[in-house]
CSV table of C-alpha atoms and ligand atoms in Angstrom, one decimal:
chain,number,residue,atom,x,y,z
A,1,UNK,CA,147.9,-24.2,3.9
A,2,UNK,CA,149.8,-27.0,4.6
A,3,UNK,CA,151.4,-28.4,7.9
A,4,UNK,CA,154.8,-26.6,8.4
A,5,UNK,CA,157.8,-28.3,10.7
A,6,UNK,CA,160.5,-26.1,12.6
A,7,UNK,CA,162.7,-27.9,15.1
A,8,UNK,CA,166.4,-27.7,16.1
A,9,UNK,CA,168.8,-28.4,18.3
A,10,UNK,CA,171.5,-26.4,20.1
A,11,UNK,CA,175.3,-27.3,18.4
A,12,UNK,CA,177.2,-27.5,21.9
A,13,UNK,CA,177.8,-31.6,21.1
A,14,UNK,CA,177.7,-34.4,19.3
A,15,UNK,CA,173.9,-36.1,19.5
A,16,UNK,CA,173.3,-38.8,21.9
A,17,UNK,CA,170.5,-41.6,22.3
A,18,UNK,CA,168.3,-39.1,24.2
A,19,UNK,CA,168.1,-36.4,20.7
A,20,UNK,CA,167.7,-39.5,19.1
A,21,UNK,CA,164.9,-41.0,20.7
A,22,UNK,CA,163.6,-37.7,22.5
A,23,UNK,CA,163.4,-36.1,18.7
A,24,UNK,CA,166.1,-37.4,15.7
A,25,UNK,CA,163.6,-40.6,15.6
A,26,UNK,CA,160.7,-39.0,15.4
A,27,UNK,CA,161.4,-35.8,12.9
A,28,UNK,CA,162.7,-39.2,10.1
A,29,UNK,CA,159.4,-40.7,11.0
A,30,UNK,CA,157.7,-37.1,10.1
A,31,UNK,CA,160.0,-36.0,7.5
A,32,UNK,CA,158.8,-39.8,6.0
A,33,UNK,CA,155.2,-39.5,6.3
A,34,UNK,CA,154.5,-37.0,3.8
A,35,UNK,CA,152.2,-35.4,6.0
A,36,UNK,CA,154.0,-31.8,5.9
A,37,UNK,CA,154.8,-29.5,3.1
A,38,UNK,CA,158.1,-28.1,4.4
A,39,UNK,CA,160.0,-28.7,6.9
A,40,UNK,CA,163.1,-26.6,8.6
A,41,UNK,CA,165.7,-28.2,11.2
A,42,UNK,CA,167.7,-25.4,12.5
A,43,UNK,CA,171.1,-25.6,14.2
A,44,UNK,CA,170.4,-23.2,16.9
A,45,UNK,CA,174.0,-21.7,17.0
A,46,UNK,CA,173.3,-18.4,17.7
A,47,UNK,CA,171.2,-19.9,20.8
A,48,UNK,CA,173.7,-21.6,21.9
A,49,UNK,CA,175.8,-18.7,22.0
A,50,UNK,CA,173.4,-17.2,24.6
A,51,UNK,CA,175.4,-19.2,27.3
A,52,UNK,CA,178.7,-19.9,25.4
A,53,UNK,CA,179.9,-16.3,24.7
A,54,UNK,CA,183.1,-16.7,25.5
A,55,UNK,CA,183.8,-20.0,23.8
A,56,UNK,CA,182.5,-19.4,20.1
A,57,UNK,CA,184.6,-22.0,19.1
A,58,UNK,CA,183.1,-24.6,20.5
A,59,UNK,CA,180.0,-23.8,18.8
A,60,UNK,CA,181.8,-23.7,15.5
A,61,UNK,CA,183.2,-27.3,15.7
A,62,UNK,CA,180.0,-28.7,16.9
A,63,UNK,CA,178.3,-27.3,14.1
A,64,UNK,CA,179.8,-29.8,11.6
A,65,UNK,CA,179.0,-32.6,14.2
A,66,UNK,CA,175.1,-32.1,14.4
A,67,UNK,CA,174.9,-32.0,10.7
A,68,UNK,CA,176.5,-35.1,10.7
A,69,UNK,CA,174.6,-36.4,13.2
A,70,UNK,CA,171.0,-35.4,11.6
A,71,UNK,CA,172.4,-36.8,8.0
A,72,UNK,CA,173.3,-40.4,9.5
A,73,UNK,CA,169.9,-40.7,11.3
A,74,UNK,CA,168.2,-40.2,8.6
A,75,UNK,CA,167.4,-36.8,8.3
A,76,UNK,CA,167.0,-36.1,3.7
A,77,UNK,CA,167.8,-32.9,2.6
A,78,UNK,CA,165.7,-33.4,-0.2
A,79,UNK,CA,162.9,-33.2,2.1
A,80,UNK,CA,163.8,-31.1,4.8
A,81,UNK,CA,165.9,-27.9,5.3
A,82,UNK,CA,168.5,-27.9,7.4
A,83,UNK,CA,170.1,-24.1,8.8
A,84,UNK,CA,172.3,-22.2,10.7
A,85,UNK,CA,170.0,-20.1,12.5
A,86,UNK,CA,172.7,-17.2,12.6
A,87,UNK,CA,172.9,-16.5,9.0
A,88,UNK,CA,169.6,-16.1,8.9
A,89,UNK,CA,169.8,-12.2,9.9
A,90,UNK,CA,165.9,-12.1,9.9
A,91,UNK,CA,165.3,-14.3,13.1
A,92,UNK,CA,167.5,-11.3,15.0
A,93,UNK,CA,165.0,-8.7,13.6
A,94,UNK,CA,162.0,-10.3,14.5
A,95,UNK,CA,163.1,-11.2,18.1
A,96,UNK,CA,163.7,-7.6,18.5
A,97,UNK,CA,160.1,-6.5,17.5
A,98,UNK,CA,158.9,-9.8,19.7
A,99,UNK,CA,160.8,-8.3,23.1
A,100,UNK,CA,158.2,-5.4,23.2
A,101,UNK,CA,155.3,-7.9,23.2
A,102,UNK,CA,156.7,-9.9,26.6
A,103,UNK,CA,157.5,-8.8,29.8
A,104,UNK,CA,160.8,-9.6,32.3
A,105,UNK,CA,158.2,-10.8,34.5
A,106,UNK,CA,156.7,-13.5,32.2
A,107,UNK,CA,160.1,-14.4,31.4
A,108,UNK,CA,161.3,-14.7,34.6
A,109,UNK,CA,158.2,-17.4,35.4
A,110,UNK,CA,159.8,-19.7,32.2
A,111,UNK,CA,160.3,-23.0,34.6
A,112,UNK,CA,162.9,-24.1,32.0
A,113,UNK,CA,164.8,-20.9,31.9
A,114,UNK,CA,164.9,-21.1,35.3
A,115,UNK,CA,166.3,-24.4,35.7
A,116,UNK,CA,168.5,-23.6,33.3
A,117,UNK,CA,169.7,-20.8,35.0
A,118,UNK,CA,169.9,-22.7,38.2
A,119,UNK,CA,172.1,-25.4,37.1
A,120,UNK,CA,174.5,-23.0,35.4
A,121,UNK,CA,175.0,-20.9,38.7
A,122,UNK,CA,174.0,-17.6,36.9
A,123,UNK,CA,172.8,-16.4,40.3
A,124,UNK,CA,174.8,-17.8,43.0
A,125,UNK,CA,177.9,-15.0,42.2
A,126,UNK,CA,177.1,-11.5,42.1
A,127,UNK,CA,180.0,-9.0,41.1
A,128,UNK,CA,181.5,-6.9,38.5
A,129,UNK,CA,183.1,-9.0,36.2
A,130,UNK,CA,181.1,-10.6,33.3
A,131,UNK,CA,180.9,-14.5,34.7
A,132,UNK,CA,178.0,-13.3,37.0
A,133,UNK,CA,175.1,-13.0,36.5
A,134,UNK,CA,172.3,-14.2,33.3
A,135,UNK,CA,173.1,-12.7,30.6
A,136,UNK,CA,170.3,-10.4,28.8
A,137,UNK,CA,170.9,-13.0,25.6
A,138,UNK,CA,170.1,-15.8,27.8
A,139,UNK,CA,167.7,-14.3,29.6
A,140,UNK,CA,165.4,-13.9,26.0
A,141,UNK,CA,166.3,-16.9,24.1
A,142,UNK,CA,162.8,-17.8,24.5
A,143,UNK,CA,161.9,-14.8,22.5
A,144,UNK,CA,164.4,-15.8,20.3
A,145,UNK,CA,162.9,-19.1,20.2
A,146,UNK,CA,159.8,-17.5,19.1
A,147,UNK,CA,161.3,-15.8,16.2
A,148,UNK,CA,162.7,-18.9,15.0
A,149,UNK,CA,159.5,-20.9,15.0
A,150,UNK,CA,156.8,-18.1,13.8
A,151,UNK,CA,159.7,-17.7,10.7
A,152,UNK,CA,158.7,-20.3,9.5
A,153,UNK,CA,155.1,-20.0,9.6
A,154,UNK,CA,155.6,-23.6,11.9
A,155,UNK,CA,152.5,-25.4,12.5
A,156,UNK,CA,154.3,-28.2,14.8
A,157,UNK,CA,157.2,-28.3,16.7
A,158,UNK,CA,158.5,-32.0,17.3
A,159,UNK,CA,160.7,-31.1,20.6
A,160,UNK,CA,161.1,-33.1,24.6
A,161,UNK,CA,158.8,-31.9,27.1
A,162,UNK,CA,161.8,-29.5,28.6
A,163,UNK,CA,160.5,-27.3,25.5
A,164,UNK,CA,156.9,-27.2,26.3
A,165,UNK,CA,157.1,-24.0,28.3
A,166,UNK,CA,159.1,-22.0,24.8
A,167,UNK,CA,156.0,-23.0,23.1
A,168,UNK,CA,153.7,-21.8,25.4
A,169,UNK,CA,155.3,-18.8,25.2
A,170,UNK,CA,155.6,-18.6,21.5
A,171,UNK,CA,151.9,-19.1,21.4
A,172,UNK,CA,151.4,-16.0,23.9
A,173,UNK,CA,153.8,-13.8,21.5
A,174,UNK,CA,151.1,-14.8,18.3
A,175,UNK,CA,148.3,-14.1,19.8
A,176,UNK,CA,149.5,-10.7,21.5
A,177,UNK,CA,151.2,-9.6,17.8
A,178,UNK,CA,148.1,-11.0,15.9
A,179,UNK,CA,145.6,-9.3,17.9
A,180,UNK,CA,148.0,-6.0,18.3
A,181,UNK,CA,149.1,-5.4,14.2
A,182,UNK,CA,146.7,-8.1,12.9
A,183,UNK,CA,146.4,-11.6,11.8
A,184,UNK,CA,150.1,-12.3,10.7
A,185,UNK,CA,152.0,-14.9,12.5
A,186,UNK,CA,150.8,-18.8,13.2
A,187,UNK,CA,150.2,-20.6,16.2
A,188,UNK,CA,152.5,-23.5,16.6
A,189,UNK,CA,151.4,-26.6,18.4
A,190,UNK,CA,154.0,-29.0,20.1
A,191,UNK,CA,154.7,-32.7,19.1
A,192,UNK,CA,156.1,-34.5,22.2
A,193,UNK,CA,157.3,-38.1,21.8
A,194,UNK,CA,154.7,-40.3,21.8
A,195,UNK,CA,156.8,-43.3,23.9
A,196,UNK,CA,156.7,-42.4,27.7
A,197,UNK,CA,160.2,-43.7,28.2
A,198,UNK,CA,161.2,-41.1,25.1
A,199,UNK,CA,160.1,-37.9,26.9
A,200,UNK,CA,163.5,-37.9,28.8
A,201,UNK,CA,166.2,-40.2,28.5
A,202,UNK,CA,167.6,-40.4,31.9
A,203,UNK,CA,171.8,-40.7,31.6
A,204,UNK,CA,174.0,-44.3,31.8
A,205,UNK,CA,174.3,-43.3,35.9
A,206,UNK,CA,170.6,-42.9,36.2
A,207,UNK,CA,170.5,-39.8,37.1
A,208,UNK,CA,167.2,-37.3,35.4
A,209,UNK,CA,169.2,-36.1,32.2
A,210,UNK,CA,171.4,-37.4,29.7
A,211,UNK,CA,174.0,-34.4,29.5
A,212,UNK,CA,177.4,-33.8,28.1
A,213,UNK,CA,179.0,-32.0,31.8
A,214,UNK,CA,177.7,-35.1,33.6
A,215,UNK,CA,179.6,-37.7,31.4
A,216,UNK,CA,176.7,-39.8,31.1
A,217,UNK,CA,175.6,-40.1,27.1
A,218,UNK,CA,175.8,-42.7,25.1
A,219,UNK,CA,177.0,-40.8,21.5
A,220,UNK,CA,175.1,-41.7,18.3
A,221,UNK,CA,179.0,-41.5,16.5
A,222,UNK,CA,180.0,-43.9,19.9
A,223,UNK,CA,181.8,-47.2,18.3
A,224,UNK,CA,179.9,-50.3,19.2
A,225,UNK,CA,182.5,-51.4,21.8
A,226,UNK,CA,181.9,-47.6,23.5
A,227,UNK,CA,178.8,-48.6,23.8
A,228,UNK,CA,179.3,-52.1,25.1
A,229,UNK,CA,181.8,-50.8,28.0
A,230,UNK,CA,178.9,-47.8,28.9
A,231,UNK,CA,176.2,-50.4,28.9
A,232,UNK,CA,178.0,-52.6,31.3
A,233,UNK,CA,178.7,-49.6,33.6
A,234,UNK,CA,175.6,-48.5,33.8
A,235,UNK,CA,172.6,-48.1,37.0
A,236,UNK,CA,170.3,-50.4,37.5
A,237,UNK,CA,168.5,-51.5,40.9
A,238,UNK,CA,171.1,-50.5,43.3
A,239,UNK,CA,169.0,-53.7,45.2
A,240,UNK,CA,169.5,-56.5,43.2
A,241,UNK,CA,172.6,-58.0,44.4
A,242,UNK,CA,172.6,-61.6,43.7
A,243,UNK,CA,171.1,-63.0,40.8
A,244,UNK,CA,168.3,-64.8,42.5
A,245,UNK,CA,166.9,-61.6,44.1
A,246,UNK,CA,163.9,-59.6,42.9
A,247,UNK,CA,165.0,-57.0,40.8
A,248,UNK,CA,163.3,-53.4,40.7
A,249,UNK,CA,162.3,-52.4,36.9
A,250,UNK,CA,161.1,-48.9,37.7
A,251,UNK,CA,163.3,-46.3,37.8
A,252,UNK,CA,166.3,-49.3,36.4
A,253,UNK,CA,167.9,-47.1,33.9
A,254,UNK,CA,168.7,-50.7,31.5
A,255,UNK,CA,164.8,-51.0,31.3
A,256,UNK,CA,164.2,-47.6,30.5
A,257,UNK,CA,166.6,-47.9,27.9
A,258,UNK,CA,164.8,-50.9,26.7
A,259,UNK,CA,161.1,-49.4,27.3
A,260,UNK,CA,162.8,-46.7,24.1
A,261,UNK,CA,164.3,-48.9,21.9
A,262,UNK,CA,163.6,-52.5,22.0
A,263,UNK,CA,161.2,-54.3,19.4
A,264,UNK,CA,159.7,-57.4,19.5
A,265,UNK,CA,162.1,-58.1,16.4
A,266,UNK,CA,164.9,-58.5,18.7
A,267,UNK,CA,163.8,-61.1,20.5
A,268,UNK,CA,163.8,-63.0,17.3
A,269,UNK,CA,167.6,-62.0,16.5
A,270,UNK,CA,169.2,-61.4,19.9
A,271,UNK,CA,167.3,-64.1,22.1
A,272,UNK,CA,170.3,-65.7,22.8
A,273,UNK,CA,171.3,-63.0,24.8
A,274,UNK,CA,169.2,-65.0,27.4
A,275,UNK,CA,170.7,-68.2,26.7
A,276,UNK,CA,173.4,-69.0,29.4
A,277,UNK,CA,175.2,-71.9,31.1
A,278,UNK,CA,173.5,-72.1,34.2
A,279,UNK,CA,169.9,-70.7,33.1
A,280,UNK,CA,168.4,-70.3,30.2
A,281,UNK,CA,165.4,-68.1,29.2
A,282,UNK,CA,163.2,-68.0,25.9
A,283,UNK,CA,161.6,-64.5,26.2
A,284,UNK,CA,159.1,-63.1,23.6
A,285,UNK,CA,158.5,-59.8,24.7
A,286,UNK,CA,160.1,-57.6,27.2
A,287,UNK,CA,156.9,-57.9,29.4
A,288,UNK,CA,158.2,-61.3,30.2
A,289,UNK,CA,162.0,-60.6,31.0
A,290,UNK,CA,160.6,-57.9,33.5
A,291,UNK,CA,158.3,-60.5,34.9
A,292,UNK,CA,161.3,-62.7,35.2
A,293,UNK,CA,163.9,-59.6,36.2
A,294,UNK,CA,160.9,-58.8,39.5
A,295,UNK,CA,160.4,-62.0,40.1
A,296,UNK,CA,164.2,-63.0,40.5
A,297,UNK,CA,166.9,-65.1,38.9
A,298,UNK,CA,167.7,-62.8,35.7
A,299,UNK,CA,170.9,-61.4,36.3
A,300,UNK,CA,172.2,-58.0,35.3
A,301,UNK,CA,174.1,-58.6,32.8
A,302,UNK,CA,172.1,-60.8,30.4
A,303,UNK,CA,170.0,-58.0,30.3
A,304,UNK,CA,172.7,-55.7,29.7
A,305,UNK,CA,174.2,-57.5,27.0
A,306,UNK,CA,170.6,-57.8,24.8
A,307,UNK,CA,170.8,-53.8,25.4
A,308,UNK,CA,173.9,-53.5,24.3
A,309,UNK,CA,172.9,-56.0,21.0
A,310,UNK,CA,169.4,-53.5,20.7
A,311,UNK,CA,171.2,-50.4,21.0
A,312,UNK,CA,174.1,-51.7,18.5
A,313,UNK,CA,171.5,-52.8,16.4
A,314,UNK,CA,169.6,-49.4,16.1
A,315,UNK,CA,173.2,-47.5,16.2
A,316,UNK,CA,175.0,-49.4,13.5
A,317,UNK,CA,173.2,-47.9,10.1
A,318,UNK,CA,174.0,-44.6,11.7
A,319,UNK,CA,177.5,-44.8,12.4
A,320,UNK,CA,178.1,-46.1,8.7
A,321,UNK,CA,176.4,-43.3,7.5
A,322,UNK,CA,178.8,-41.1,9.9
A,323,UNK,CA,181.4,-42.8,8.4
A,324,UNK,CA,180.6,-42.1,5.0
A,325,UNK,CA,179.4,-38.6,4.8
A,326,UNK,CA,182.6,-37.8,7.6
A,327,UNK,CA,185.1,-38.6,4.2
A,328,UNK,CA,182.6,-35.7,2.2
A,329,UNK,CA,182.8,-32.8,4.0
A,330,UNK,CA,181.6,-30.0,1.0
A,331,UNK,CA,178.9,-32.5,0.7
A,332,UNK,CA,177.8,-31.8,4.2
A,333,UNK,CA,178.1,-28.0,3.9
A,334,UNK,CA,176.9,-27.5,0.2
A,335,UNK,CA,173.9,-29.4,2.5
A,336,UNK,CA,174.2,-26.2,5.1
A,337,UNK,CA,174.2,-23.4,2.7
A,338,UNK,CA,171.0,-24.8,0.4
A,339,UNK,CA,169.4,-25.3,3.6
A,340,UNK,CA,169.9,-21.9,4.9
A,341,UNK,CA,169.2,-20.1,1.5
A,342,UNK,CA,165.9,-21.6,1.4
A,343,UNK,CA,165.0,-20.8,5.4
A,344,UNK,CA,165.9,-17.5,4.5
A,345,UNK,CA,163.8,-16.7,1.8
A,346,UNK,CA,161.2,-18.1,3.5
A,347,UNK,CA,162.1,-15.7,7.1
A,348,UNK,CA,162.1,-13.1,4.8
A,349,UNK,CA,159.0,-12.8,3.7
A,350,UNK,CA,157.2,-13.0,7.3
A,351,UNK,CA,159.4,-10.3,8.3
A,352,UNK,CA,158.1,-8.7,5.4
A,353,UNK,CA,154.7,-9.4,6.7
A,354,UNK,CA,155.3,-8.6,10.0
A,355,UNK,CA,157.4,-5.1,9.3
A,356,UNK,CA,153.6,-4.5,6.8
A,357,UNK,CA,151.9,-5.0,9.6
A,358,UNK,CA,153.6,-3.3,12.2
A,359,UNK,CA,153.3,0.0,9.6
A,360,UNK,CA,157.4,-0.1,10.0
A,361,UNK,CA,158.7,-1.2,6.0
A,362,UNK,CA,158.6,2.7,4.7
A,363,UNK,CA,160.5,2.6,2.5
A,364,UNK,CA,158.9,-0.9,0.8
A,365,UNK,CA,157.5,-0.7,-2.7
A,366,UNK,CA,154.6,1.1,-2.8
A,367,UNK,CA,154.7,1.7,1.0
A,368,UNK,CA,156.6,5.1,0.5
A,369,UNK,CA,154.2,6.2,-2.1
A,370,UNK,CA,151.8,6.0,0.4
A,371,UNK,CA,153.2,7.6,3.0
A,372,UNK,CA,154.2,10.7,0.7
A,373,UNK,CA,150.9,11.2,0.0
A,374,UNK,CA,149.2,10.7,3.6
A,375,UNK,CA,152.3,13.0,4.8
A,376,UNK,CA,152.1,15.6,1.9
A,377,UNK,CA,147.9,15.8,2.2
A,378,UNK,CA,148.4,15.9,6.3
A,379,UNK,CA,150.8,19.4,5.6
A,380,UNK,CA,149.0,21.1,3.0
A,381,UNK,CA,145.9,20.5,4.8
A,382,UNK,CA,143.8,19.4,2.2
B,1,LIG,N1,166.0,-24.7,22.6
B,1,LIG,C1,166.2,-25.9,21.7
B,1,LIG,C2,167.2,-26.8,22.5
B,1,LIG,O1,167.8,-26.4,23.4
B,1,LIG,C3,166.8,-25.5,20.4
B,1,LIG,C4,166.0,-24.6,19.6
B,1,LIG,C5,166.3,-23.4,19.1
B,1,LIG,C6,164.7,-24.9,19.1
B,1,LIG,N2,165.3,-22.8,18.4
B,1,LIG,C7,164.3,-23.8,18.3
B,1,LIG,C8,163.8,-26.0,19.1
B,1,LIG,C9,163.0,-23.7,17.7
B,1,LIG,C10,162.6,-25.9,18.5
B,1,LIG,C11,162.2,-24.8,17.8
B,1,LIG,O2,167.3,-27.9,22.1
């Protein structure tokens, strides 16, 4: 059997630099290689809806905007499928079956859904109306998670580290179904990015994560001078005041930027970022311009304005693309609905599996027949 792919994203916004170097990048790179037989990138909108019951709209809109997104970056429906995890009824079935396999107590020990619902304040209110509290959706998504990968029969799931622990628990749910109703469902490993600086982009202020509420992403549909005016806002060494000071690289969120998406190309093409009136620097590699930025008398903003020339660089084919595809709309969904057809069929037929193997399809082909006559021989006591 082949190598199978199963990733996704949640449609609550449009995609920024951190899906694109945290994952986007890397699923082109996979989809590319040849190296899997299928592979299925799901817009997670029923996920999303976990936490965003009361706002399905926002769902809805951003559905459009991911597909977008994954299109301009590369992503070929030709070679991979791309869904709406809700109209694919047979993920809901399967997370029901997978519920009875994991307990609240393992669920509760999930360090991301616990961050997650720490930084959405599910438990600092307590009361009757329906704002308080996690709600039981949210609460399993991880089972839900599960469904969606074992679907698919996944082999690999190309996803940040913050999804390490879904895996993990994915893995538990296959090995407690396989060794419960037998040897049905695959184990799926994880893919993390390979670039250090790629496991989490931090956001334009610095701070850990790149996120919509904290008004800190640089959009992959941004317009280059968006990205400009961001880039010259941004954190870096809250130390380096005057040019000729030693600057601090770690933790400097313009070299982390950098450390993701700079190649030694664009020292060729943009070196001129470095050329100024007072000083003047030929830099080969970005080794040397954080030599130079530690050592002192690089300023900010020369460095800012290469990033801003690397990140317009890398952001440019994709916001054609955007462009383009944005005036064919069927296109996009005729895109959607192939997509899910074929991740359907293919969720299908491990439910199938699954409902053999549980002893729970009686009324299957064949199946009834069976049962007739282990039912009928049981009451005439043969
Ligand atoms: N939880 C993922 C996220 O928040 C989205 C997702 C849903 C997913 N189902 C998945 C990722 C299955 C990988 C595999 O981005």
């Amino acid at each position: 059997m082949g190598k199978i792919i199963l990733t996704g994203d949640r449609p609550t916004g449009r995609l920024h630099i951190g899906h694109y170097v945290g994952s986007l990048r890397r699923r082109v790179e996979l989809q590319n290689s040849g190296a899997f037989e299928k592979i299925f990138i799901m817009i997670a909108d029923a996920q999303a809806l976990t936490d965003n019951a009361d706002n399905p709209e926002k769902v809805r809109q951003n559905i459009i905007e991911v597909a977008l997104d994954y299109l301009s970056a590369g992503i070929d429906p030709a070679k991979s499928h791309i869904l709406i995890q809700s109209q694919v009824a047979e993920l809901t079935e399967l997370t029901f079956y997978y519920m009875n396999l994991v307990t609240v107590q393992r669920l509760q020990r999930n360090p991301t859904v616990k961050a997650e619902i720490q930084m959405r304040g599910f438990n600092d209110a307590e009361g009757a109306d329906n704002k308080a509290g996690t709600p039981v959706g949210f609460f399993c998504y991880p089972i839900s998670q599960a469904a969606d990968i074992t679907a698919f029969k996944a082999t690999t799931v190309p996803v940040g580290e913050d999804q390490e622990p879904m895996i993990e628990q994915t893995r538990e749910i296959v090995r407690k179904f396989n060794a419960t109703y037998g040897p049905v469902l695959v184990e799926p490993e994880i893919l993390l990015p390979d670039n250090a600086a790629c496991l989490r982009l931090p956001g334009t202020d610095g701070k850990a994560k790149m996120s919509k509420s904290l008004g800190n992403c640089i959009y992959l549909s941004d317009s280059a001078e968006e990205v400009a005016a961001k880039v010259r806002g941004m954190y870096t060494d809250p130390g380096h005041l005057q040019v000729s000071d030693p600057g601090k690289v770690e933790g400097n969120t313009v070299f982390t930027y950098l450390d993701a998406f700079c190649r030694p190309e664009h020292f060729v093409r943009f070196g001129d970022c470095f050329h100024g009136r007072k000083v003047s620097f030929d830099f080969k590699n970005l080794d040397e311009v954080k030599a130079q930025y530690r050592a002192g008398g690089l300023g900010d903003v020369m460095v800012k304005n290469f990033l801003t020339a690397v990140l317009n660089d890398t952001l440019e084919p994709i916001r054609r693309r955007r462009k383009e595809l944005e005036q064919d709309i069927p296109y996009v969904y005729g895109v959607l609905r192939e997509g899910t057809e074929i991740a359907r069929a293919a969720a299908a037929e491990t439910l199938a599996e699954v409902k053999r193997a549980m002893k729970i399809n009686y009324f299957e082909e064949g199946a009834l027949e069976e049962l007739i006559a282990e039912q009928t021989q049981k009451y005439q006591n043969l």
